Short mmCIF file of C-alpha atoms in Angstrom, two decimals:
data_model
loop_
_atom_site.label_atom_id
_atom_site.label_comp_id
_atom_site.label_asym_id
_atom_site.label_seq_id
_atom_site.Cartn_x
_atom_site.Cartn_y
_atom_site.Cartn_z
CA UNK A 60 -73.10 -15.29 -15.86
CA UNK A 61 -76.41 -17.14 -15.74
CA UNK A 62 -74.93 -19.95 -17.42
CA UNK A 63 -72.44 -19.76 -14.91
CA UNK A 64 -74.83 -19.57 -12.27
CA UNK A 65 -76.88 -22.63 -13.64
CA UNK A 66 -73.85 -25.14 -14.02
CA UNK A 67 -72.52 -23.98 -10.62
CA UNK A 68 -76.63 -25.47 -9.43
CA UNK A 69 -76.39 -27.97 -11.14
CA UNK A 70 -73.01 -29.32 -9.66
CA UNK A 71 -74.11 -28.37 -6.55
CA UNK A 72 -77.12 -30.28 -6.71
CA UNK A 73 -74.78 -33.36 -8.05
CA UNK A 74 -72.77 -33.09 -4.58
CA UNK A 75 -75.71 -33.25 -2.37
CA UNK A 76 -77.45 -36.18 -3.82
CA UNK A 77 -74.61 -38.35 -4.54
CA UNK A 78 -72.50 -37.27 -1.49
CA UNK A 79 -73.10 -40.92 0.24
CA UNK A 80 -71.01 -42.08 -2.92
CA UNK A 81 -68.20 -39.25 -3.27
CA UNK A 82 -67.66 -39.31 -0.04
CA UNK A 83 -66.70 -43.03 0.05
CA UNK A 84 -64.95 -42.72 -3.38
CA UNK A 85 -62.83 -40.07 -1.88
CA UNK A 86 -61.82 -42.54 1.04
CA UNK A 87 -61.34 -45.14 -1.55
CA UNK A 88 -58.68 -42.72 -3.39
CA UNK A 89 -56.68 -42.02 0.34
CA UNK A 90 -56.99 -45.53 1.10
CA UNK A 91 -55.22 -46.00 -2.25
CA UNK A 92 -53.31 -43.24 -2.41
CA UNK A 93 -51.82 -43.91 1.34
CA UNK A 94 -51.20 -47.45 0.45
CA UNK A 95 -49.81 -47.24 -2.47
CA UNK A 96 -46.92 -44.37 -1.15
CA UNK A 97 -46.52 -46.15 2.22
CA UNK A 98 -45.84 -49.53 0.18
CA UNK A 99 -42.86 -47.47 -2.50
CA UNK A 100 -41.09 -46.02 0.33
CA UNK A 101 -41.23 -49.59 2.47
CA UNK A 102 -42.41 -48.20 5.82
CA UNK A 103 -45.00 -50.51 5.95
CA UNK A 104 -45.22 -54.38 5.15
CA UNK A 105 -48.40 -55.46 4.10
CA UNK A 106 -49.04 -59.04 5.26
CA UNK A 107 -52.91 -59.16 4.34
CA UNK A 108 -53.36 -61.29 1.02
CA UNK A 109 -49.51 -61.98 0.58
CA UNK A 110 -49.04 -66.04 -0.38
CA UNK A 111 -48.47 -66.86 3.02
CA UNK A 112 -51.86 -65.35 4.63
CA UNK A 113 -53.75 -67.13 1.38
CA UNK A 114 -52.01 -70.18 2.37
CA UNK A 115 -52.78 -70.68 5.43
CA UNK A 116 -56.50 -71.32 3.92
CA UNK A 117 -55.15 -74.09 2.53
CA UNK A 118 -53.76 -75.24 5.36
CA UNK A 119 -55.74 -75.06 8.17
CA UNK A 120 -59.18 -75.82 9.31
CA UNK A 121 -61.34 -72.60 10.19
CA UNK A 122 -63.38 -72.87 13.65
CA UNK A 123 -66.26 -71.41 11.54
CA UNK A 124 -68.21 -70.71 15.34
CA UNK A 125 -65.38 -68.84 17.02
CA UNK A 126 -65.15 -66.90 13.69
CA UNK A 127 -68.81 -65.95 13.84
CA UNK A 128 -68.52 -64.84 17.39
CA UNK A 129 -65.44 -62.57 16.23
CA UNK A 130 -67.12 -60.98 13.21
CA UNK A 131 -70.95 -60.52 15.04
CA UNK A 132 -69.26 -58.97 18.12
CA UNK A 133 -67.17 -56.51 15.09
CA UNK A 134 -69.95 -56.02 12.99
CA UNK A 135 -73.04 -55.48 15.39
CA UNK A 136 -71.23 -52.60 17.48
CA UNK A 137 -70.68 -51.03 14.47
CA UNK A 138 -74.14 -51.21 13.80
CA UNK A 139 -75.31 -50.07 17.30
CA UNK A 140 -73.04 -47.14 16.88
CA UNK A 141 -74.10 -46.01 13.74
CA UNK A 142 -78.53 -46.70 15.05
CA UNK A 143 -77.45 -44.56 18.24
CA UNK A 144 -75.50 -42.05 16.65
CA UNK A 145 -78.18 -41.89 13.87
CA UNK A 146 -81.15 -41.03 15.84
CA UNK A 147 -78.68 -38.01 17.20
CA UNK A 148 -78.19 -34.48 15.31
CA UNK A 149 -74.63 -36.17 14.52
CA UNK A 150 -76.35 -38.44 12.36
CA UNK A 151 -75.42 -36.88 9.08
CA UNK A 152 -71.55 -36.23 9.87
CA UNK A 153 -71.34 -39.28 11.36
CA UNK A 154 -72.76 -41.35 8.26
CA UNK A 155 -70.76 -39.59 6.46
CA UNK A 156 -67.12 -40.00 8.21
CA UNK A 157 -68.22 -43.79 8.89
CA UNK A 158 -68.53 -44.12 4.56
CA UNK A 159 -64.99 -42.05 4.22
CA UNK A 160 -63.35 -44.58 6.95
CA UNK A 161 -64.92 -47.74 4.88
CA UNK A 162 -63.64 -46.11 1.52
CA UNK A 163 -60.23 -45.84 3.03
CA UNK A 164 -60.29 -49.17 4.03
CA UNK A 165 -61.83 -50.58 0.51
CA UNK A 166 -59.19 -48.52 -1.16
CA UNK A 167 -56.20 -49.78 1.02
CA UNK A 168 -57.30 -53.37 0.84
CA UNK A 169 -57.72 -53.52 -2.79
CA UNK A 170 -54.40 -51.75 -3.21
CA UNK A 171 -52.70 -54.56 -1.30
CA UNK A 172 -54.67 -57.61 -3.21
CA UNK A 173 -53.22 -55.76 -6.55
CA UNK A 174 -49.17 -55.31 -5.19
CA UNK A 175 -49.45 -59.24 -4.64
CA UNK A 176 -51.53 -60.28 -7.41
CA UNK A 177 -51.27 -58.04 -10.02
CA UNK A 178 -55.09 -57.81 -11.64
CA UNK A 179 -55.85 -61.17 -9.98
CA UNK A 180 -55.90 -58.98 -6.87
CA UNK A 181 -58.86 -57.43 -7.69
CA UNK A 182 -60.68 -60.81 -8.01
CA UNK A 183 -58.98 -62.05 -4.21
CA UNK A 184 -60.30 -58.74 -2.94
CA UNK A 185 -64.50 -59.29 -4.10
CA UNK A 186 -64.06 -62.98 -3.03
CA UNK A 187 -63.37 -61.13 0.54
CA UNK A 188 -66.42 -59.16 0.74
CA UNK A 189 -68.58 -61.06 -0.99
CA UNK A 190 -71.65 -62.17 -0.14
CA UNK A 191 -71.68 -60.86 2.88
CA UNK A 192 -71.01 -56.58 1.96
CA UNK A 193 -74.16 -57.22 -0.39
CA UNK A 194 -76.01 -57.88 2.80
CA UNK A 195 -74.14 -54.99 5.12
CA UNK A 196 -74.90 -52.51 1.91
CA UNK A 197 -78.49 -53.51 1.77
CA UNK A 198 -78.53 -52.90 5.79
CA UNK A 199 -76.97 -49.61 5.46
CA UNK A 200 -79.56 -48.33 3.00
CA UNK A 201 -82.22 -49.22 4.81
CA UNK A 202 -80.76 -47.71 8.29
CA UNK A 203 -79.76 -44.50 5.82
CA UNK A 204 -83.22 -44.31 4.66
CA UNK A 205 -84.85 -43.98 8.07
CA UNK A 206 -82.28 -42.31 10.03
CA UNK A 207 -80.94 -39.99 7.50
CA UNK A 208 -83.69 -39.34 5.04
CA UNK A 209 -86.27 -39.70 7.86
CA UNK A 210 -88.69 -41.65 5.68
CA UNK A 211 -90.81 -43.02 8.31
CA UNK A 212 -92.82 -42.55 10.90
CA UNK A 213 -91.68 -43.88 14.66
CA UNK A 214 -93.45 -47.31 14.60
CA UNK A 215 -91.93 -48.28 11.38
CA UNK A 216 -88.38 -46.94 12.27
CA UNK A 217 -87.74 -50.24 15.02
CA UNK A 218 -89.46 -52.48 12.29
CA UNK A 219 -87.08 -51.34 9.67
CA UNK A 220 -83.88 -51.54 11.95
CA UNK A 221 -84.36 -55.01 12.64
CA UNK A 222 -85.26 -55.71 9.43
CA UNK A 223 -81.63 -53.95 8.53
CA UNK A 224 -79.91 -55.91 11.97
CA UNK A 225 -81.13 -58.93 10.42
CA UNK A 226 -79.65 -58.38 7.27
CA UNK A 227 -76.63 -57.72 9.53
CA UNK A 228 -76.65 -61.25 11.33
CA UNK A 229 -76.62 -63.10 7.95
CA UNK A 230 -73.75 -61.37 6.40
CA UNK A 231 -71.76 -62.02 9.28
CA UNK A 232 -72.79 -65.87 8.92
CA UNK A 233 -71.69 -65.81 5.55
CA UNK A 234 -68.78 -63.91 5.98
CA UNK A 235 -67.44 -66.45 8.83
CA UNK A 236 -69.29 -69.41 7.09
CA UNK A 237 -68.93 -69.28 3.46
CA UNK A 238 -66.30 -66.60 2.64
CA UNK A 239 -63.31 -68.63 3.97
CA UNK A 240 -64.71 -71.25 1.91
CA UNK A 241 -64.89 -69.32 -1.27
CA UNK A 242 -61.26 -67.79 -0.31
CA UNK A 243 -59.86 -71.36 0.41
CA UNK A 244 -61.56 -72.25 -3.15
CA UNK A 245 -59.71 -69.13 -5.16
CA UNK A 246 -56.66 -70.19 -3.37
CA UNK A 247 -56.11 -73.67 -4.36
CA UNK A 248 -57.44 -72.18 -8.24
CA UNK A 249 -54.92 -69.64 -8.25
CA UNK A 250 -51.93 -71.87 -7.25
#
């Protein structure tokens, strides 16, 4: 029983400092796990990284500007939402159904890169997110840190949120700057 007991600790100990991380890894596995059965029973077409969405990086010119505008506008309300929500008692929940919805989304997209590509997918789907999700993740610790773990005191919390909104703004540069660049690039290697 005390053995019992002391594994039962232990794993719950486990859960509660790596929930950031199962919680995301069980949105990966229902991002997978929807994509995968919506894609066998053909309910759903999935158009993102299919040979003519890659192509088209061959083909056209990116306005690299009006991309940036896109992606800020995306990216820096989810960041206001997540500062707001985090200086609220929903901060916890909320941090945590915001890393299940990005899990779900990881999982679905990666599922998709693999139906088209096979285990090539899995290379299309880091050239997506990366630099840039380097960046966001480095951001999202920091805003975890002080509005979750409450680390700091109040002067230092608005120096470390723009330290994180910075590290925001340039991963959305990259992202509309140099991703459809490195994208374009794995394109024209692949084919």
């Amino acid at each position: 029983s005390k053995v019992r007991e002391a594994h039962y600790l232990k794993v719950k100990e486990f859960i509660l400092e790596y929930k950031f991380v199962i919680v995301m890894f069980l949105g990966i596995v229902v991002g997978t796990l929807y994509t995968n059965l919506s894609g066998t029973t053909g309910n759903v077409k999935w158009n993102v990284f299919n040979s003519d969405y890659l192509a088209n990086y061959s083909d056209i010119t990116v306005n690299s500007m009006i991309l940036w505008q896109y992606v800020i506008k995306s990216r820096v309300r989810d960041f206001f939402l997540i500062v707001l929500l985090g200086l609220t008692a929903l901060c916890k929940p909320f941090l945590l159904l915001y890393l299940f919805y990005v899990g779900i989304c990881c999982g679905a997209l990666i599922s998709v890169a693999v139906m088209h590509y096979g285990g090539m997918g899995i290379l299309m789907y880091l050239a997506s997110i990366l630099p840039q999700y380097i960046l966001y993740g480095i951001s999202m610790y920091f805003l975890y840190r002080i509005l979750y773990k409450r680390t700091a005191r109040l002067k230092n919390i608005g120096i470390v949120i723009g330290i994180a909104a910075v590290l925001l703004v340039i991963g959305t540069y990259l992202e509309a700057y140099l991703n459809p660049i490195i994208l374009k690039n794995l394109y024209v290697y692949l084919y």
